[in-house]
Amino acid sequence: MTGAAHPTSVRTQPAPPIEDLRCALERRRSDGLVRVRRTVESAQGPRVRVDGRACVSFASNDYLGLAGDAAVAAALREGLARWGAGAGASHLVCGHFAPHEALERDLAAFVAPCDGARALLFSTGYLANLAILSALAGRGDAIFADRRNHASLNDGMLLSRARFVRYAQPDATVLRTRLATIRARRKLIATDAVFSMDGDLAMLPQLLELAEAFDALLVVDDAHGFGVLGEGRGSVAHFALASERIVYMGTLGKAAGVAGAFVAAHPVIIETLLQTARPYIYTTAAPPALACALRAALDRVREDAPRRARLFENMQRFRAGARGLPWTLAPSPTAIQPLIIGPNAATLALSDALFERGLWVPAIRPPSVPQGSARLRISLSSAHSADDIDQLLAALHEIAQRGSR
Ligand code: PMP
């Protein structure tokens, strides 16, 4: 080649912006905050091959074992044969297909947060939360948000440009005072229904009462409750609540085993999202075949009660067997069972020691959880056998005994 050399080929140091980024990454490494991806080499399920090693996995959100379900996979294949690979456009252009429409109807009827509720599909829960908060709140409005809310709700608040006010459960008095004193055109209370790093439940009945008392909407992110609680209908059904003030968000990539999310709410709220939510309007619809798979998954969620019962049996078995461990098992009634270790390094070491024993349990560190409360996030599934649970318990007790010697 005869042309002038590319200018970067003579550089000895990376460009300053790259150097800045490299230093920031280095700081993360020295703070024990670097995240690494492991590569899964088999289908999702309780037993996976990961980085060349056979493992029992307690890492996924596949709480009902539907990610590997044969009927769901068959529905996906049939969907692909009939509807092709891609939606081709956003829902409002030409990407809204009959399977999407049918799934929205099924979901609205199943979750039914109020009489006559409608549902709207999204490609991910992250996008659904951005859509809800940015479309239902804006400048002059206020969003009251639990401190432990998922990052997607926090990002939705930023996108909305509304004022936001944080509160911490279980003390609802602070929230009540703030709701009473803060002036805003529209008020939203936004909460995870099942806190994703703790597994405990939001006080939805109290929050709904406050929403009614102060004329607010209640946004419920039920990523970890849909499919699991309330006979599968989620946390709102678990508490036997129904109200036109509830904006319900459920994800479809966790207990439902596939991908995507939906919002179920009063038809006026759904129409507002459809007409105005930018994270709904400006993105390509998920492939219609996914909606076919999800309809099969929803059949399982609705009708396969023994599957859900196995999940709850596994939780009881794990909680009973974890007594006597030197770490704090958070008081969680859901599939997420966090074991709080504290320091980042000790949590990583425990996760590594389990991995060496063929057990995959992720270490969760700040900023996903508060400083000093790093933990193992043990996710249980109805697909785990009693032996899988016992194997994890035996390894935890063995490692704890070694540590105490
Ligand atoms: N909300 C909560 C509480 C979550 O845990 C998650 C996923 N980690 C989401 C929303 C986002 O859902 P999705 O993975 O479908 O984007």
Coordinates of C-alpha atoms and ligand atoms in Angstrom, one line a residue:
M1 CA 0.0 0.0 0.0
T2 CA 1.4 3.4 -0.9
G3 CA -0.9 5.9 0.9
A4 CA 0.0 7.7 4.2
A5 CA 0.0 5.6 7.3
H6 CA -3.2 5.7 9.3
P7 CA -2.6 8.3 12.0
T8 CA -3.3 5.9 14.9
S9 CA -0.7 3.4 13.7
V10 CA 2.2 5.7 14.9
R11 CA 0.7 6.3 18.4
T12 CA 2.6 4.7 21.2
Q13 CA 0.1 5.7 23.9
P14 CA -3.7 5.2 23.6
A15 CA -5.6 8.5 22.9
P16 CA -6.4 10.4 26.2
P17 CA -10.1 9.4 26.2
I18 CA -9.1 5.8 25.9
E19 CA -6.5 6.2 28.6
D20 CA -9.1 7.7 30.9
L21 CA -11.4 4.8 30.4
R22 CA -8.5 2.3 30.9
C23 CA -7.7 4.0 34.3
A24 CA -11.4 3.8 35.3
L25 CA -11.5 0.1 34.5
E26 CA -8.3 -0.4 36.5
R27 CA -9.9 1.2 39.5
R28 CA -12.9 -1.1 39.2
R29 CA -10.5 -4.0 39.1
S30 CA -8.6 -2.9 42.3
D31 CA -12.0 -2.3 44.0
G32 CA -13.0 -5.9 43.3
L33 CA -15.9 -4.7 41.0
V34 CA -14.9 -6.2 37.7
R35 CA -17.6 -8.3 36.2
V36 CA -16.8 -11.3 34.0
R37 CA -19.1 -13.2 31.7
R38 CA -19.1 -17.0 31.8
T39 CA -20.0 -18.7 28.5
V40 CA -22.8 -21.3 28.7
E41 CA -22.3 -24.2 26.3
S42 CA -25.6 -26.0 26.8
A43 CA -29.3 -25.1 27.0
Q44 CA -30.5 -23.0 30.0
G45 CA -31.6 -25.2 32.9
P46 CA -30.5 -26.4 36.3
R47 CA -27.6 -28.4 34.9
V48 CA -25.5 -26.5 32.4
R49 CA -22.0 -26.7 30.9
V50 CA -20.2 -23.4 31.5
D51 CA -16.7 -22.5 30.6
G52 CA -16.0 -26.2 29.9
R53 CA -17.3 -27.4 33.3
A54 CA -20.5 -29.2 34.2
C55 CA -22.4 -27.3 36.8
V56 CA -25.6 -27.1 38.8
S57 CA -26.8 -23.6 38.2
F58 CA -28.4 -21.4 40.8
A59 CA -27.8 -18.3 38.6
S60 CA -30.7 -18.0 36.3
N61 CA -34.1 -16.4 36.7
D62 CA -35.7 -19.3 34.9
Y63 CA -37.8 -20.0 38.0
L64 CA -40.2 -22.4 36.5
G65 CA -37.8 -24.2 34.2
L66 CA -39.6 -23.0 31.1
A67 CA -36.5 -21.8 29.2
G68 CA -35.8 -25.4 28.3
D69 CA -39.5 -26.6 28.1
A70 CA -40.2 -28.8 25.1
A71 CA -43.7 -27.4 24.4
V72 CA -42.4 -23.8 24.5
A73 CA -39.6 -24.6 22.2
A74 CA -42.0 -26.4 19.8
A75 CA -44.3 -23.4 19.8
L76 CA -41.3 -21.2 18.9
R77 CA -40.4 -23.5 16.0
E78 CA -43.9 -23.6 14.7
G79 CA -44.1 -19.8 15.1
L80 CA -40.9 -19.4 13.1
A81 CA -42.2 -21.7 10.3
R82 CA -45.5 -19.7 10.1
W83 CA -44.4 -16.1 10.8
G84 CA -40.7 -16.0 9.8
A85 CA -37.8 -14.7 11.8
G86 CA -38.4 -11.0 12.3
A87 CA -41.2 -8.5 12.9
G88 CA -39.7 -6.1 10.3
A89 CA -40.7 -2.8 12.0
S90 CA -42.0 -1.3 15.2
H91 CA -45.5 -2.2 16.4
L92 CA -47.0 1.1 15.1
V93 CA -45.5 0.8 11.6
C94 CA -46.1 -2.8 10.4
G95 CA -44.6 -5.0 13.1
H96 CA -47.7 -5.8 15.2
F97 CA -48.7 -9.4 14.3
A98 CA -51.7 -11.6 15.2
P99 CA -49.6 -13.6 17.8
H100 CA -48.6 -10.3 19.5
E101 CA -52.3 -9.2 19.6
A102 CA -53.4 -12.6 21.0
L103 CA -50.7 -12.6 23.6
E104 CA -51.6 -9.1 24.8
R105 CA -55.2 -10.3 25.2
D106 CA -54.2 -13.4 27.1
L107 CA -51.9 -11.5 29.5
A108 CA -54.5 -8.7 30.2
A109 CA -57.1 -11.4 31.1
F110 CA -54.7 -13.4 33.2
V111 CA -53.1 -10.6 35.3
A112 CA -56.2 -8.3 35.3
P113 CA -54.9 -5.5 37.6
C114 CA -58.3 -3.8 37.1
D115 CA -61.6 -4.4 35.3
G116 CA -61.3 -4.1 31.6
A117 CA -57.5 -3.9 31.7
R118 CA -55.5 -4.0 28.5
A119 CA -51.9 -5.1 28.0
L120 CA -49.0 -3.9 25.8
L121 CA -46.0 -5.9 24.8
F122 CA -42.4 -4.7 25.0
S123 CA -39.1 -6.4 23.9
T124 CA -37.6 -6.1 27.4
G125 CA -38.6 -5.1 30.9
Y126 CA -35.9 -2.5 30.8
L127 CA -37.7 -0.8 27.9
A128 CA -41.1 -1.2 29.5
N129 CA -40.0 0.6 32.7
L130 CA -38.4 3.4 30.6
A131 CA -41.7 3.7 28.7
I132 CA -44.0 3.7 31.8
L133 CA -42.1 6.4 33.7
S134 CA -41.3 8.6 30.8
A135 CA -44.8 8.5 29.3
L136 CA -46.7 8.9 32.5
A137 CA -44.6 11.5 34.2
G138 CA -42.8 14.6 33.0
R139 CA -41.7 18.0 34.2
G140 CA -43.9 19.2 37.0
D141 CA -44.7 15.6 38.1
A142 CA -43.2 13.6 41.0
I143 CA -42.2 10.0 41.2
F144 CA -41.9 8.4 44.6
A145 CA -39.5 5.5 44.3
D146 CA -38.3 2.8 46.7
R147 CA -34.5 3.0 47.2
R148 CA -34.1 -0.6 46.2
N149 CA -35.8 -0.3 42.9
H150 CA -34.3 -1.9 39.8
A151 CA -31.9 0.2 37.6
S152 CA -34.5 0.3 34.8
L153 CA -37.0 2.2 37.0
N154 CA -34.3 4.5 38.1
D155 CA -33.3 5.2 34.5
G156 CA -37.0 5.7 33.6
M157 CA -37.2 8.4 36.3
L158 CA -34.2 10.2 34.8
L159 CA -35.7 10.0 31.3
S160 CA -39.0 11.3 32.6
R161 CA -37.5 14.6 33.9
A162 CA -40.0 14.4 36.8
R163 CA -38.9 15.2 40.3
F164 CA -38.0 12.1 42.1
V165 CA -38.3 11.3 45.8
R166 CA -36.7 8.2 47.3
Y167 CA -38.2 6.3 50.2
A168 CA -37.2 3.1 52.1
Q169 CA -39.6 0.4 53.1
P170 CA -40.8 -0.7 55.6
D171 CA -41.2 2.8 57.1
A172 CA -44.2 4.1 55.1
T173 CA -44.5 7.2 57.3
V174 CA -41.8 9.0 55.3
L175 CA -43.5 8.2 52.1
R176 CA -46.8 9.4 53.5
T177 CA -45.3 12.7 54.6
R178 CA -43.6 13.3 51.3
L179 CA -46.8 12.5 49.3
A180 CA -48.7 14.9 51.5
T181 CA -46.2 17.8 51.2
I182 CA -44.8 17.6 47.8
R183 CA -46.8 19.5 45.2
A184 CA -46.9 18.0 41.7
R185 CA -49.3 17.9 38.9
R186 CA -49.3 14.1 38.7
K187 CA -47.8 11.7 41.3
L188 CA -46.5 8.2 40.7
I189 CA -45.4 5.6 43.3
A190 CA -42.9 3.2 41.6
T191 CA -41.7 0.0 43.2
D192 CA -40.3 -3.4 42.5
A193 CA -42.9 -5.9 43.7
V194 CA -40.2 -8.5 44.6
F195 CA -36.9 -6.8 45.3
S196 CA -34.4 -8.4 42.9
M197 CA -31.4 -8.6 45.2
D198 CA -33.3 -9.4 48.4
G199 CA -36.3 -11.5 47.3
D200 CA -38.7 -9.8 49.8
L201 CA -42.0 -8.2 48.8
A202 CA -43.0 -4.6 48.6
M203 CA -45.9 -3.6 50.8
L204 CA -48.3 -3.3 47.9
P205 CA -51.5 -3.0 49.9
Q206 CA -50.1 -0.1 51.9
L207 CA -48.7 1.5 48.8
L208 CA -52.1 1.2 47.0
E209 CA -53.8 2.8 50.0
L210 CA -51.3 5.7 49.8
A211 CA -51.9 6.0 46.0
E212 CA -55.6 6.3 46.7
A213 CA -55.2 8.7 49.6
F214 CA -52.9 11.0 47.6
D215 CA -54.4 10.5 44.1
A216 CA -51.3 8.8 42.6
L217 CA -50.7 5.9 40.2
L218 CA -48.9 2.9 41.5
V219 CA -46.3 1.4 39.2
V220 CA -45.5 -2.2 40.1
D221 CA -42.4 -3.9 38.5
D222 CA -43.2 -7.6 39.0
A223 CA -40.2 -9.0 37.1
H224 CA -39.7 -11.6 39.8
G225 CA -43.3 -12.2 40.9
F226 CA -45.0 -12.8 37.6
G227 CA -45.3 -16.6 37.1
V228 CA -44.3 -17.3 40.7
L229 CA -46.7 -15.6 43.1
G230 CA -50.5 -15.3 43.1
E231 CA -50.8 -18.7 41.3
G232 CA -48.7 -17.3 38.5
R233 CA -50.7 -14.1 38.1
G234 CA -48.1 -12.2 40.1
S235 CA -47.7 -10.0 43.2
V236 CA -50.9 -7.9 42.7
A237 CA -53.0 -11.1 42.6
H238 CA -50.9 -12.5 45.6
F239 CA -52.2 -9.6 47.7
A240 CA -55.7 -9.8 46.1
L241 CA -55.5 -6.2 44.9
A242 CA -57.2 -4.6 41.9
S243 CA -57.3 -1.0 41.0
E244 CA -57.3 1.3 38.0
R245 CA -54.4 3.1 39.7
I246 CA -52.1 0.0 39.2
V247 CA -49.7 0.0 36.3
Y248 CA -48.4 -3.5 36.3
M249 CA -45.2 -4.5 34.5
G250 CA -44.3 -8.2 34.2
T251 CA -41.3 -9.6 32.4
L252 CA -41.4 -12.6 30.1
G253 CA -37.7 -13.6 30.2
K254 CA -37.7 -14.9 33.8
A255 CA -40.4 -17.3 35.1
A256 CA -42.0 -17.2 31.6
G257 CA -38.8 -18.5 30.2
V258 CA -38.6 -16.7 26.9
A259 CA -38.0 -12.9 26.5
G260 CA -39.9 -9.6 26.6
A261 CA -42.2 -7.8 29.0
F262 CA -45.7 -6.4 29.2
V263 CA -47.6 -3.6 30.9
A264 CA -51.2 -4.4 32.0
A265 CA -53.3 -1.4 33.1
H266 CA -56.4 0.6 32.6
P267 CA -57.1 1.1 28.8
V268 CA -56.4 4.8 29.0
I269 CA -53.0 4.2 30.5
I270 CA -52.2 1.6 27.8
E271 CA -53.4 3.9 25.0
T272 CA -51.2 6.7 26.5
L273 CA -48.2 4.4 26.3
L274 CA -49.0 3.2 22.8
Q275 CA -49.4 6.8 21.6
T276 CA -46.6 8.5 23.4
A277 CA -44.0 6.2 25.0
R278 CA -40.8 6.7 23.0
P279 CA -39.3 3.3 24.1
Y280 CA -42.4 1.7 22.7
I281 CA -42.7 3.7 19.5
Y282 CA -39.1 3.9 18.3
T283 CA -38.0 0.2 18.4
T284 CA -38.6 -2.8 16.3
A285 CA -41.2 -5.3 17.6
A286 CA -40.0 -8.6 19.0
P287 CA -40.3 -11.5 16.5
P288 CA -43.9 -12.8 16.3
A289 CA -42.6 -16.3 16.9
L290 CA -41.5 -15.2 20.4
A291 CA -45.2 -14.3 21.1
C292 CA -46.1 -17.9 19.9
A293 CA -43.6 -19.4 22.4
L294 CA -44.9 -17.1 25.1
R295 CA -48.5 -18.2 24.6
A296 CA -47.3 -21.7 25.2
A297 CA -45.3 -20.6 28.3
L298 CA -48.4 -18.8 29.6
D299 CA -50.4 -22.0 29.3
R300 CA -47.8 -23.6 31.5
V301 CA -47.8 -20.7 34.0
R302 CA -51.6 -20.8 34.1
E303 CA -52.2 -24.5 34.2
D304 CA -49.2 -26.2 35.6
A305 CA -49.7 -25.7 39.4
P306 CA -47.5 -28.7 40.4
R307 CA -44.6 -27.0 38.6
R308 CA -45.0 -23.9 40.8
A309 CA -45.4 -26.1 43.9
R310 CA -42.0 -27.7 43.2
L311 CA -40.4 -24.3 43.3
F312 CA -41.9 -23.6 46.8
E313 CA -40.8 -27.1 48.0
N314 CA -37.3 -26.3 46.9
M315 CA -37.4 -23.0 48.7
Q316 CA -38.5 -24.7 51.9
R317 CA -35.8 -27.4 51.5
F318 CA -33.1 -24.8 51.0
R319 CA -34.2 -22.5 53.8
A320 CA -34.4 -25.4 56.3
G321 CA -31.0 -26.8 55.2
A322 CA -29.3 -23.3 55.4
R323 CA -29.8 -23.1 59.2
G324 CA -26.5 -22.9 61.0
L325 CA -24.5 -21.3 58.2
P326 CA -22.4 -18.4 59.4
W327 CA -23.9 -16.0 56.9
T328 CA -27.3 -14.3 56.9
L329 CA -30.0 -15.8 54.8
A330 CA -32.3 -12.9 53.9
P331 CA -36.0 -13.5 54.9
S332 CA -37.2 -14.1 51.4
P333 CA -40.5 -15.9 50.5
T334 CA -39.6 -16.1 46.8
A335 CA -37.3 -17.9 44.4
I336 CA -34.5 -15.4 45.1
Q337 CA -32.6 -16.5 48.3
P338 CA -29.7 -14.2 49.1
L339 CA -27.0 -15.2 51.4
I340 CA -25.4 -12.0 52.7
I341 CA -21.6 -12.3 53.1
G342 CA -20.5 -8.6 53.4
P343 CA -17.1 -7.9 51.9
N344 CA -16.7 -8.1 48.1
A345 CA -13.6 -10.2 48.2
A346 CA -15.0 -12.8 50.6
T347 CA -18.2 -13.1 48.5
L348 CA -16.2 -13.6 45.3
A349 CA -14.0 -16.2 47.1
L350 CA -17.1 -18.1 48.2
S351 CA -18.7 -18.0 44.7
D352 CA -15.4 -19.3 43.3
A353 CA -15.1 -22.0 45.8
L354 CA -18.7 -23.2 44.9
F355 CA -17.8 -23.0 41.2
E356 CA -14.8 -25.3 41.8
R357 CA -17.3 -27.7 43.3
G358 CA -19.5 -27.6 40.2
L359 CA -22.1 -25.1 41.7
W360 CA -22.8 -21.8 39.9
V361 CA -23.9 -19.1 42.3
P362 CA -23.3 -15.5 41.3
A363 CA -21.6 -13.0 43.6
I364 CA -23.6 -9.7 43.7
R365 CA -21.6 -6.6 44.6
P366 CA -22.1 -2.9 44.8
P367 CA -23.5 -0.9 43.1
S368 CA -26.2 -3.6 42.6
V369 CA -26.4 -3.8 46.4
P370 CA -25.3 -1.4 49.2
Q371 CA -21.6 -1.2 50.2
G372 CA -20.7 -3.9 52.6
S373 CA -23.6 -6.2 51.8
A374 CA -22.2 -8.3 48.9
R375 CA -24.0 -11.5 48.6
L376 CA -24.6 -14.8 46.9
R377 CA -27.8 -14.5 44.9
I378 CA -29.1 -18.1 45.0
S379 CA -32.0 -18.5 42.5
L380 CA -34.1 -21.5 42.8
S381 CA -36.2 -23.1 40.1
S382 CA -38.9 -25.8 40.0
A383 CA -36.5 -27.6 37.7
H384 CA -34.0 -28.2 40.5
S385 CA -34.1 -31.6 42.1
A386 CA -33.9 -32.2 45.8
D387 CA -30.4 -33.5 45.2
D388 CA -29.4 -30.3 43.5
I389 CA -30.5 -28.3 46.5
D390 CA -28.7 -30.8 48.9
Q391 CA -25.5 -30.5 46.9
L392 CA -25.5 -26.7 47.3
L393 CA -26.2 -27.0 51.0
A394 CA -23.5 -29.6 51.6
A395 CA -20.9 -27.4 49.8
L396 CA -21.9 -24.3 51.8
H397 CA -21.7 -26.2 55.1
E398 CA -18.3 -27.7 54.1
I399 CA -16.8 -24.3 53.1
A400 CA -18.2 -22.7 56.3
Q401 CA -16.5 -25.4 58.4
R402 CA -13.2 -25.0 56.7
G403 CA -13.4 -21.3 57.3
S404 CA -14.1 -21.8 61.0
R405 CA -11.1 -24.1 61.5
Ligands
PMP1 N1 -37.1 -5.1 36.7 C1 -36.5 -5.9 37.5 C2 -36.8 -5.9 38.9 C3 -35.5 -6.8 37.0 O1 -34.9 -7.6 37.8 C4 -35.2 -6.8 35.6 C5 -34.2 -7.8 35.0 N2 -33.0 -8.0 35.7 C6 -35.9 -5.9 34.8 C7 -36.8 -5.1 35.3 C8 -35.6 -5.8 33.3 O2 -36.2 -6.8 32.6 P1 -35.6 -7.4 31.3 O3 -34.5 -8.3 31.6 O4 -36.7 -8.0 30.6 O5 -35.0 -6.2 30.5

